[in-house]
XYZ file of C-alpha atoms in Angstrom:
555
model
C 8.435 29.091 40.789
C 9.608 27.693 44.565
C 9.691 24.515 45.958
C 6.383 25.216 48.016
C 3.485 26.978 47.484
C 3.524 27.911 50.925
C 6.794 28.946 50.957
C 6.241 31.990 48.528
C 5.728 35.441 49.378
C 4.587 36.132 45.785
C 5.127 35.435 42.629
C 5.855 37.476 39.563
C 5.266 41.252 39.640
C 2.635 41.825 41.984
C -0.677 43.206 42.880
C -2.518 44.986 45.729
C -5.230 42.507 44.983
C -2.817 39.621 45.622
C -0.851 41.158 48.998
C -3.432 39.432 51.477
C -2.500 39.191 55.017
C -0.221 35.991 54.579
C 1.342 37.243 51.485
C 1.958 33.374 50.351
C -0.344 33.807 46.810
C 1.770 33.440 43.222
C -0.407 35.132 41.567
C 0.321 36.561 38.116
C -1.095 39.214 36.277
C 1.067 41.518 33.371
C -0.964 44.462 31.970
C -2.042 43.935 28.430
C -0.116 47.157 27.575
C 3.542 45.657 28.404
C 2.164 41.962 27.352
C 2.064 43.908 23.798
C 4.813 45.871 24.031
C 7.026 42.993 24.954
C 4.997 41.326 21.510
C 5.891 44.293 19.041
C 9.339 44.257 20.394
C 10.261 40.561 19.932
C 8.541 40.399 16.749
C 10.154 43.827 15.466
C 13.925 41.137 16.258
C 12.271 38.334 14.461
C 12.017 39.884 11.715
C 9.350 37.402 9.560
C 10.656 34.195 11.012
C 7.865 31.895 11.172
C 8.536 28.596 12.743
C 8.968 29.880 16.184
C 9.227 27.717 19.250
C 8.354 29.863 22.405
C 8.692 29.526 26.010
C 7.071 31.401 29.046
C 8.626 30.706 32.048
C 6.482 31.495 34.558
C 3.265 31.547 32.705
C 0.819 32.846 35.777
C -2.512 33.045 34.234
C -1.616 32.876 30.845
C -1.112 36.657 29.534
C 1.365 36.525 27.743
C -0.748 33.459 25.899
C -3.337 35.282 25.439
C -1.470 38.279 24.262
C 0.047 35.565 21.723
C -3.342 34.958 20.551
C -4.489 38.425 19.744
C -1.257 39.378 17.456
C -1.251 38.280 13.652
C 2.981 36.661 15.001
C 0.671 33.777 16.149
C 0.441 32.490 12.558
C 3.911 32.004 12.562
C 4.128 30.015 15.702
C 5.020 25.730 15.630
C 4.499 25.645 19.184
C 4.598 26.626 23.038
C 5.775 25.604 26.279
C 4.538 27.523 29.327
C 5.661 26.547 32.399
C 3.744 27.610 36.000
C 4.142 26.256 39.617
C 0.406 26.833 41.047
C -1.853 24.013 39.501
C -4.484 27.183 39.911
C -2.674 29.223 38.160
C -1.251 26.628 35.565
C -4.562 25.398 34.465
C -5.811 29.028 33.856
C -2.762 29.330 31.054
C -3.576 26.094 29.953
C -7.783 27.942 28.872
C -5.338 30.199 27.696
C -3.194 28.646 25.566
C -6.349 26.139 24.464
C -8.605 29.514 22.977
C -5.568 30.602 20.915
C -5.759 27.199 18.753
C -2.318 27.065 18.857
C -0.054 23.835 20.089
C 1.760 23.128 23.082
C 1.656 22.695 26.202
C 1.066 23.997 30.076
C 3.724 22.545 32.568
C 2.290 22.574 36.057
C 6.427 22.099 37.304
C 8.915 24.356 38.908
C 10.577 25.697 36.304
C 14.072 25.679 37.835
C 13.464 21.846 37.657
C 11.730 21.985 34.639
C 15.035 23.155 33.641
C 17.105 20.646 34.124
C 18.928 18.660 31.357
C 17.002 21.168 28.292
C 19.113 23.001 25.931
C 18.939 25.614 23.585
C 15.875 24.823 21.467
C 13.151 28.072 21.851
C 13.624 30.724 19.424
C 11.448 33.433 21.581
C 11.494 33.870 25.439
C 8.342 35.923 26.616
C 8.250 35.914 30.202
C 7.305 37.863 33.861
C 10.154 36.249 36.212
C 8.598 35.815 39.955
C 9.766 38.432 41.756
C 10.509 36.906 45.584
C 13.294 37.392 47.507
C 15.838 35.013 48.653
C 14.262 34.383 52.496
C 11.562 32.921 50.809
C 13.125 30.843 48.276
C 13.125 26.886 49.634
C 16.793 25.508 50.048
C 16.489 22.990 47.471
C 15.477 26.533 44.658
C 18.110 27.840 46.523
C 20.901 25.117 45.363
C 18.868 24.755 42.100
C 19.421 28.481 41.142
C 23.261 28.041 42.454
C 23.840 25.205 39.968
C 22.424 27.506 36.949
C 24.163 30.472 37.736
C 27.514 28.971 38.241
C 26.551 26.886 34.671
C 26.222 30.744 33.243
C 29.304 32.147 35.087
C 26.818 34.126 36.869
C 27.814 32.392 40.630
C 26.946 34.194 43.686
C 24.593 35.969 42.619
C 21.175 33.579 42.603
C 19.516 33.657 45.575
C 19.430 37.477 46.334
C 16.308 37.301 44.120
C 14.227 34.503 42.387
C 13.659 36.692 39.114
C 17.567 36.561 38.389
C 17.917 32.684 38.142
C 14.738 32.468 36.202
C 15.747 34.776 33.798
C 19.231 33.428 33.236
C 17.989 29.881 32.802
C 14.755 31.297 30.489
C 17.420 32.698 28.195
C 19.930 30.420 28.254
C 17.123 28.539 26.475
C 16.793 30.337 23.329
C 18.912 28.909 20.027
C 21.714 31.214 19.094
C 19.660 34.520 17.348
C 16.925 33.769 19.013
C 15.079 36.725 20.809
C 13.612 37.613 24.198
C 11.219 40.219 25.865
C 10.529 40.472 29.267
C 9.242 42.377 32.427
C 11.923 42.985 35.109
C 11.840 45.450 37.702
C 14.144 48.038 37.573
C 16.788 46.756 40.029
C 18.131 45.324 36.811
C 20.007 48.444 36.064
C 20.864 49.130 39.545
C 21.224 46.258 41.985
C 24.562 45.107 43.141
C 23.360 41.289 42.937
C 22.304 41.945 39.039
C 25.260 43.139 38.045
C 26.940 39.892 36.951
C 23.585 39.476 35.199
C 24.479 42.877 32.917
C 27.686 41.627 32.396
C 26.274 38.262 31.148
C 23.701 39.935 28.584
C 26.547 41.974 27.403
C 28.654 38.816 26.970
C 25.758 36.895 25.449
C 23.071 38.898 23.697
C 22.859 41.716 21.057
C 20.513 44.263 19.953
C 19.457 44.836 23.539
C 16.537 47.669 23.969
C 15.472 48.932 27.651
C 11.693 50.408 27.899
C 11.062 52.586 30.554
C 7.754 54.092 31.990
C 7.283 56.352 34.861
C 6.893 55.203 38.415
C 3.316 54.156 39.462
C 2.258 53.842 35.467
C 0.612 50.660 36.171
C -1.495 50.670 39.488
C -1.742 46.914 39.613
C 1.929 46.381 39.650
C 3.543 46.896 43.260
C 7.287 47.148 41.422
C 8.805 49.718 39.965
C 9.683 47.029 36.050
C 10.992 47.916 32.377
C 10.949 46.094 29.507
C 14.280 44.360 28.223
C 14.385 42.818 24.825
C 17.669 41.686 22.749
C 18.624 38.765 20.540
C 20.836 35.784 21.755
C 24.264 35.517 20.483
C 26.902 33.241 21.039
C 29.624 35.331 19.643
C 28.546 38.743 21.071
C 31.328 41.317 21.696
C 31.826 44.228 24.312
C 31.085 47.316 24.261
C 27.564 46.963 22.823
C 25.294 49.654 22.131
C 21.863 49.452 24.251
C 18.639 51.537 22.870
C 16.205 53.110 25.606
C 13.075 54.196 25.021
C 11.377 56.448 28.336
C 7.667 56.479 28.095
C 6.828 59.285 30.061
C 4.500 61.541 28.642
C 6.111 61.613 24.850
C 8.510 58.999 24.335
C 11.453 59.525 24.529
C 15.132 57.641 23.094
C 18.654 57.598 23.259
C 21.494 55.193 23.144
C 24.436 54.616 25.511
C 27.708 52.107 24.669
C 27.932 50.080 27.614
C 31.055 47.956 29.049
C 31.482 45.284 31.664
C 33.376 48.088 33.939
C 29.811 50.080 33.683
C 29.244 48.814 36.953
C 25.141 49.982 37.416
C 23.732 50.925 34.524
C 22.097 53.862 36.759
C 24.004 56.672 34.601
C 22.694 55.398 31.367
C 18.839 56.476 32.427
C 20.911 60.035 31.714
C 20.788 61.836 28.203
C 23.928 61.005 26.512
C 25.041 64.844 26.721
C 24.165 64.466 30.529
C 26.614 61.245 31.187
C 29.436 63.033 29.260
C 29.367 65.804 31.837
C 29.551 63.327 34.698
C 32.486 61.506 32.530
C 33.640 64.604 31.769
C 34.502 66.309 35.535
C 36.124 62.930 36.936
C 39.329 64.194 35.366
C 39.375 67.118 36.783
C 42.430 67.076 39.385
C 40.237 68.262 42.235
C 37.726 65.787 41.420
C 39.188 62.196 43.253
C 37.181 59.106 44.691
C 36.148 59.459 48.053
C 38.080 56.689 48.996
C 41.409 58.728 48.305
C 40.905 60.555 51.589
C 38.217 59.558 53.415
C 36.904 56.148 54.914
C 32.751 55.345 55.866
C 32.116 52.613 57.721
C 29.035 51.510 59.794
C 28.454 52.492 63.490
C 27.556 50.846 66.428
C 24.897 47.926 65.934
C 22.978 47.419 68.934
C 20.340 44.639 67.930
C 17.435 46.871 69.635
C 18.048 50.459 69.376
C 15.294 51.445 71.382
C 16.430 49.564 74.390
C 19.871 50.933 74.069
C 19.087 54.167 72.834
C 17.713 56.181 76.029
C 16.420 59.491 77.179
C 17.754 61.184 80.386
C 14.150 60.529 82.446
C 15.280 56.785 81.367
C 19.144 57.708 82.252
C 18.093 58.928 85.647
C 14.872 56.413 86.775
C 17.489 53.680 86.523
C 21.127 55.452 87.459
C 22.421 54.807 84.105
C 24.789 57.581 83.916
C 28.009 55.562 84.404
C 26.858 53.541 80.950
C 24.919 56.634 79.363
C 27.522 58.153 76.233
C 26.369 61.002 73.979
C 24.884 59.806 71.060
C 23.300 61.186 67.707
C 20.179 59.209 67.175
C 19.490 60.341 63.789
C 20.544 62.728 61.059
C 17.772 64.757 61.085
C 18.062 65.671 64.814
C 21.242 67.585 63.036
C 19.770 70.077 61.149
C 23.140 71.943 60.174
C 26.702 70.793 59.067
C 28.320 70.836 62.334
C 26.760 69.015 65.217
C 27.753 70.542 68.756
C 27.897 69.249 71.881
C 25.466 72.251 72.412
C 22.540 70.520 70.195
C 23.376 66.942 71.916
C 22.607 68.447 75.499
C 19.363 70.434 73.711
C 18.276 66.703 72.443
C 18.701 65.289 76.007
C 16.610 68.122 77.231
C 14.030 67.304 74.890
C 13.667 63.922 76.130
C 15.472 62.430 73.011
C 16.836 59.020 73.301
C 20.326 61.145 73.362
C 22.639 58.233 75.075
C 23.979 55.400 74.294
C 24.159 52.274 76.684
C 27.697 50.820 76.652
C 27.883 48.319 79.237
C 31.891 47.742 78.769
C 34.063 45.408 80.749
C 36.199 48.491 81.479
C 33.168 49.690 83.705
C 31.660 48.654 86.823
C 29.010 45.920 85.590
C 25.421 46.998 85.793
C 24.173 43.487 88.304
C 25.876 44.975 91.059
C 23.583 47.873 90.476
C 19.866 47.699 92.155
C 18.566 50.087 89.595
C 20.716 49.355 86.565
C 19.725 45.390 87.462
C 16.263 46.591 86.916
C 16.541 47.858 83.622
C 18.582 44.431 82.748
C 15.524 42.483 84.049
C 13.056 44.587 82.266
C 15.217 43.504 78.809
C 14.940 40.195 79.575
C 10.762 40.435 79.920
C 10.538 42.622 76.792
C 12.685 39.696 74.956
C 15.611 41.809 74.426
C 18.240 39.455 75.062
C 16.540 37.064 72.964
C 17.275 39.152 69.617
C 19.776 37.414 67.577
C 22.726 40.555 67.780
C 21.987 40.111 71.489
C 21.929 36.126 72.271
C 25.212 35.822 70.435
C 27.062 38.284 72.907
C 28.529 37.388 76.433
C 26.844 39.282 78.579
C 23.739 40.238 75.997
C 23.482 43.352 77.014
C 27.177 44.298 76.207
C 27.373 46.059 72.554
C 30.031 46.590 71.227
C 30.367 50.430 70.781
C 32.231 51.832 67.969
C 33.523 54.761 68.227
C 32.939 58.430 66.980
C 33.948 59.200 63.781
C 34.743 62.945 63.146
C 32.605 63.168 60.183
C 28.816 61.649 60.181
C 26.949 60.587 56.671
C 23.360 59.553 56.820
C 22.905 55.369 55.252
C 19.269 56.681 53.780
C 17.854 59.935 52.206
C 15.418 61.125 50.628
C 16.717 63.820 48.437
C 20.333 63.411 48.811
C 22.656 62.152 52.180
C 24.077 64.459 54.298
C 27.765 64.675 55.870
C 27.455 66.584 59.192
C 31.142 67.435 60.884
C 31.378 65.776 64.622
C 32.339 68.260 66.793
C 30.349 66.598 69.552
C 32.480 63.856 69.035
C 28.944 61.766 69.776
C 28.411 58.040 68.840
C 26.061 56.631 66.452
C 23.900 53.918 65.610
C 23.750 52.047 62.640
C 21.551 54.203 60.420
C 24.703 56.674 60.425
C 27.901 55.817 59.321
C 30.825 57.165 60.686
C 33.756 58.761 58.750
C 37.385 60.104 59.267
C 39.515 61.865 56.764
C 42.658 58.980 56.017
C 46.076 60.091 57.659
C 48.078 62.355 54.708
C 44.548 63.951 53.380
C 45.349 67.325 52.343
C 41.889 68.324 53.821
C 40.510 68.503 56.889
C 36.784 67.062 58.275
C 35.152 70.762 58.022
C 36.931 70.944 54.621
C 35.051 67.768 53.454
C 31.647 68.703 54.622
C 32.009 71.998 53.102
C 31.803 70.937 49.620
C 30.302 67.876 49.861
C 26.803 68.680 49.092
C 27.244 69.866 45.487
C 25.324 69.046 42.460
C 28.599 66.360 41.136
C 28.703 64.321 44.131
C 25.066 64.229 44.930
C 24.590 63.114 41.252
C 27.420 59.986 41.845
C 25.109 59.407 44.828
C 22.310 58.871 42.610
C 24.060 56.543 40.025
C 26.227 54.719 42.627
C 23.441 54.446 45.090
C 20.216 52.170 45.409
C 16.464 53.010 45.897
C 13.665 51.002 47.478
C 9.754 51.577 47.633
C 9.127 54.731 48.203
C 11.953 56.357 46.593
C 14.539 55.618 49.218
C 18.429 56.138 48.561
C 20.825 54.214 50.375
C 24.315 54.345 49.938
C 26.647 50.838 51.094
C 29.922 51.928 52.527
C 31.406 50.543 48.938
C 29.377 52.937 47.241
C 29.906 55.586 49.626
C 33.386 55.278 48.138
C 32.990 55.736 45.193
C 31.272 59.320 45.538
C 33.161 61.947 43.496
C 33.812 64.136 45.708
C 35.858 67.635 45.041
C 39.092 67.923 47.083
C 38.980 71.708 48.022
C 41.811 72.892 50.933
C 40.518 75.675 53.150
C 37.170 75.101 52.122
C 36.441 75.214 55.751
C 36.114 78.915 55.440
C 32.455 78.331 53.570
C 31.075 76.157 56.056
C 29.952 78.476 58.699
C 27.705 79.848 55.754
C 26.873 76.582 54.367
C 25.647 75.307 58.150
C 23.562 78.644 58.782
C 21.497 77.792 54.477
C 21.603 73.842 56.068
C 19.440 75.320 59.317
C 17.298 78.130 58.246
C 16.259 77.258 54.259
C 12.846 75.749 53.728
C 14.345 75.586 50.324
C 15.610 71.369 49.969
C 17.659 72.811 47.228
C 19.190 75.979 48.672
C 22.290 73.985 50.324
C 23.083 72.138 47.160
C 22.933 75.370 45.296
C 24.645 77.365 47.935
C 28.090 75.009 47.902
C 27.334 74.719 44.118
C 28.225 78.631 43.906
C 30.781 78.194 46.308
C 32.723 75.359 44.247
C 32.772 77.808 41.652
C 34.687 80.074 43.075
C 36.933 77.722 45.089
C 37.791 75.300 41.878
C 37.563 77.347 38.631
C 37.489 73.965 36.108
C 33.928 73.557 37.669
C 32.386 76.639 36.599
C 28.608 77.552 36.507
C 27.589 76.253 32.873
C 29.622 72.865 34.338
C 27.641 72.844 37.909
C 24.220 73.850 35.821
C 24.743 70.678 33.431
C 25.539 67.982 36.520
C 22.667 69.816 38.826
C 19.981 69.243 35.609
C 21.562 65.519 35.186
C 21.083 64.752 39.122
C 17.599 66.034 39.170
C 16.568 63.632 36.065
C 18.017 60.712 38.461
C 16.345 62.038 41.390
C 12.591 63.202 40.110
C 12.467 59.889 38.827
C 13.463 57.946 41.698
C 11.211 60.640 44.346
C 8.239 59.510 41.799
C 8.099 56.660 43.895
C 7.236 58.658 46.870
C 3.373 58.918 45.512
C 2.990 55.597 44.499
C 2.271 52.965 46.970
C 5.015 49.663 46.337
C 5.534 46.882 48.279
C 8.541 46.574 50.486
């Protein structure tokens, strides 16, 4: 679907077979069991129409063709247009497309200029969009998948991932009532850059039905993907109603009504009873956006932490100490809720890059230095100063230190993020972001961390946040913003109990459950049955996302 063949990390969904050492294959291979499932879908929205003019995108090796072929729908078929990049891959669709007896045709083209000047004219859209991100999209796909998303009202959001403009354009395709069923992966209902796409389908399609299977259900496919189907529709109107179907073990369905202020679409993998309880607590009065009295944003960014980062052997070999601040290097070298200038000195002591470099103007400059010259020169031979965040700074080897925050939050978890109180007052690097409580706050930083690891705002981390391979969550300082958080005065008085669970528990869960007991005592609208409902709807969001953990996906 790019420009170049050589240009491509991969196409489609892919598989372990096709991640070889230069990762520049397009292979495509869909498992027979969503190729049907995408089938019985579409043809459960067509209804009997017979007739049908179908297009496939991104064609691969012909699956869904062949899939095509096995069903009975193919007798109702007038004809097919596959489209595929790789002249490999293209002319295995084409055997594909030639053993079903059916007509049509195999387009060895890139489809986003395959696209170009073609209207409306399929009535069924059966595709696998190339999944490859936008630093390995050509410029020319780059401009091409500008030009359709700003055609679709879609602009800006193109090039964060090739599947988005190929699905936009693949649909934009099909005659008003026609229908579509595709594999995407699951960053459709999650992914800041595919949220103009929601808004789109909801604008533009009806009938829309999400299918969702467990993490690591299909060992040859390296992403995490669901099955969208809906019907085109000129005239559609918001809110629409979306069906899911979850098959993990039994299958499982449920319905949500979903507007364009959804935002992520995260929340409606919940139960409905399960999202009412989340809507359900945001009007509590103690219940406020984080952003009402407390502001995240990202710490120092050194371009080369472990240059910057030092030990004290490091700090005294090369008579650093004039340049050498206290620093946290990560969360997990905190292992309470308060962070003391105590456990820096223990991290120092246990040769732990605990200091910072910060080379400022304000201080004596490190060339006039013998030793601290040294440790300049030996930056230069490892190729520090040739790292981008370096070269663009005068000296290179002056960063730009922000500093401490009184409240630290960790940018990546695995079960939920953590808020540890600063009363180090240390400096951190870039995978923590640092946090103060806004001027007029009617609670203080120990207040905050207190009651911030309960079951309601660890569940708005989950629907707010994203996840990567692995199971991952990261939190953006936007969506660290939008955290519900409880706004409890005096809660201070819990967190010396709170810190000593955070330290000594094997138990993951024990803290969350701890300041879960202790909100509901401290804010009576959030009693246990409420706390017992949002703790059961977090753990549905996290399980699923932690499934990840066993499976092996591509990053």
């Amino acid at each position: 679907m790019i420009t170049s063949a050589t240009e491509a990390k991969v196409g489609s969904m892919r598989t372990r077979d096709e991640v070889s050492d230069d990762k520049l294959r397009g292979g495509f291979y869909s498992p027979d069991v969503l190729v049907e499932l995408c089938i019985r879908r579409s043809a459960e929205l067509l209804d009997g129409r017979s007739d049908l003019r179908v297009l496939e995108p991104s064609a691969g090796d012909g699956a869904f063709l062949r899939g095509i072929g096995r069903n009975d729908i193919a007798r109702r078929i007038q004809k097919i247009e596959a489209v595929e990049i790789f002249a490999e891959e293209a002319a295995k669709a084409a055997d594909a497309l030639d053993s079903t007896g059916l007509q049509g045709r195999v387009v060895n083209q890139n489809v986003l200029q395959w696209s170009q000047g073609r209207g409306p004219e399929f009535d069924w859209v059966l595709a696998n969009p190339p999944y490859v991100r936008f630093q390995f999209i050509s410029d020319e796909d780059k401009q091409r998948a500008k030009e359709i998303s700003s055609g679709l009202g879609t602009a800006g959001t193109s090039v964060s991932n090739l599947w988005i403009p190929v699905f936009l354009l693949s649909l934009s395709k099909l005659r008003d009532g026609g229908v579509f069923s595709v594999i995407l992966p699951t960053e459709f209902l999650t992914g800041i850059s595919a949220g103009a796409v929601r808004n789109w389908l909801l604008a533009n399609t009806t009938d829309l039905t999400v299918d969702l299977f467990e993490p690591g259900s299909f060992p040859s496919v390296l992403q995490e993907v669901l099955i969208l189907s809906g019907r085109a529709s000129k005239g559609a109107t918001t809110p629409s109603t979306i069906r899911f179907y979850d098959h993990n073990g039994d299958t499982r369905s449920w319905s949500h009504v979903v507007s364009p202020a959804a935002g992520t679409w995260t929340n409606y993998l919940l139960l409905p009873d399960q999202n009412d309880a989340l809507a359900a607590v945001q009007s509590i009065s103690e219940v406020k956006r984080l952003s009402s009295v407390a502001r995240f944003s990202v710490s120092t960014v050194t371009g080369a932490n472990g240059y910057f980062c030092v030990n004290s052997a490091q700090v005294k070999a090369y008579d650093l100490e004039e340049w050498a601040i206290p620093l946290l290097p990560r969360s997990r070298h905190a292992e309470g809720l308060i962070f003391t200038g105590e456990e820096q000195q223990a991290l120092a002591e246990a040769g732990q890059p605990a200091w910072l470099l910060s080379f400022a103007a304000t201080k004596s400059s490190p060339e006039d230095h013998e030793l601290a010259q040294q440790y300049l020169d030996e930056g230069v031979r490892l190729k520090i100063a040739q790292r981008f965040k370096c070269r663009v700074r005068v000296p290179w080897y002056r960063v730009p230190v922000v500093p401490a925050g009184g409240l630290l939050l960790s940018k990546r978890s695995n079960r939920y993020p953590r808020v540890i109180s600063n009363h180090a007052k240390v400096v951190t690097t870039d995978t923590i972001y640092k946090g103060q409580i806004l001027a007029g706050a009617p609670i203080t930083a120990d207040d905050f961390t207190a009651v911030f690891h309960n079951s309601l705002t660890m569940l708005s981390a989950e629907v707010e946040g994203r996840s990567f391979g692995g199971g991952v969550l990261e939190l953006v300082p936007s969506e660290v913003n939008a955290l519900q958080v409880p706004i409890v005065p005096g809660a201070t008085s819990e967190l010396a109990k709170l810190d000593e669970v955070s330290r000594t528990s094997d138990d993951p869960e024990a803290l969350i459950e701890a300041t879960d007991e202790a909100l509901t005592r401290l804010v009576p609208a959030l009693d246990a049955q409420t706390m017992s409902a949002l703790s059961d709807a977090r753990h549905t969001l996290m399980d699923r996302r932690l499934q990840r953990t066993h499976s092996k996906f591509y990053d």
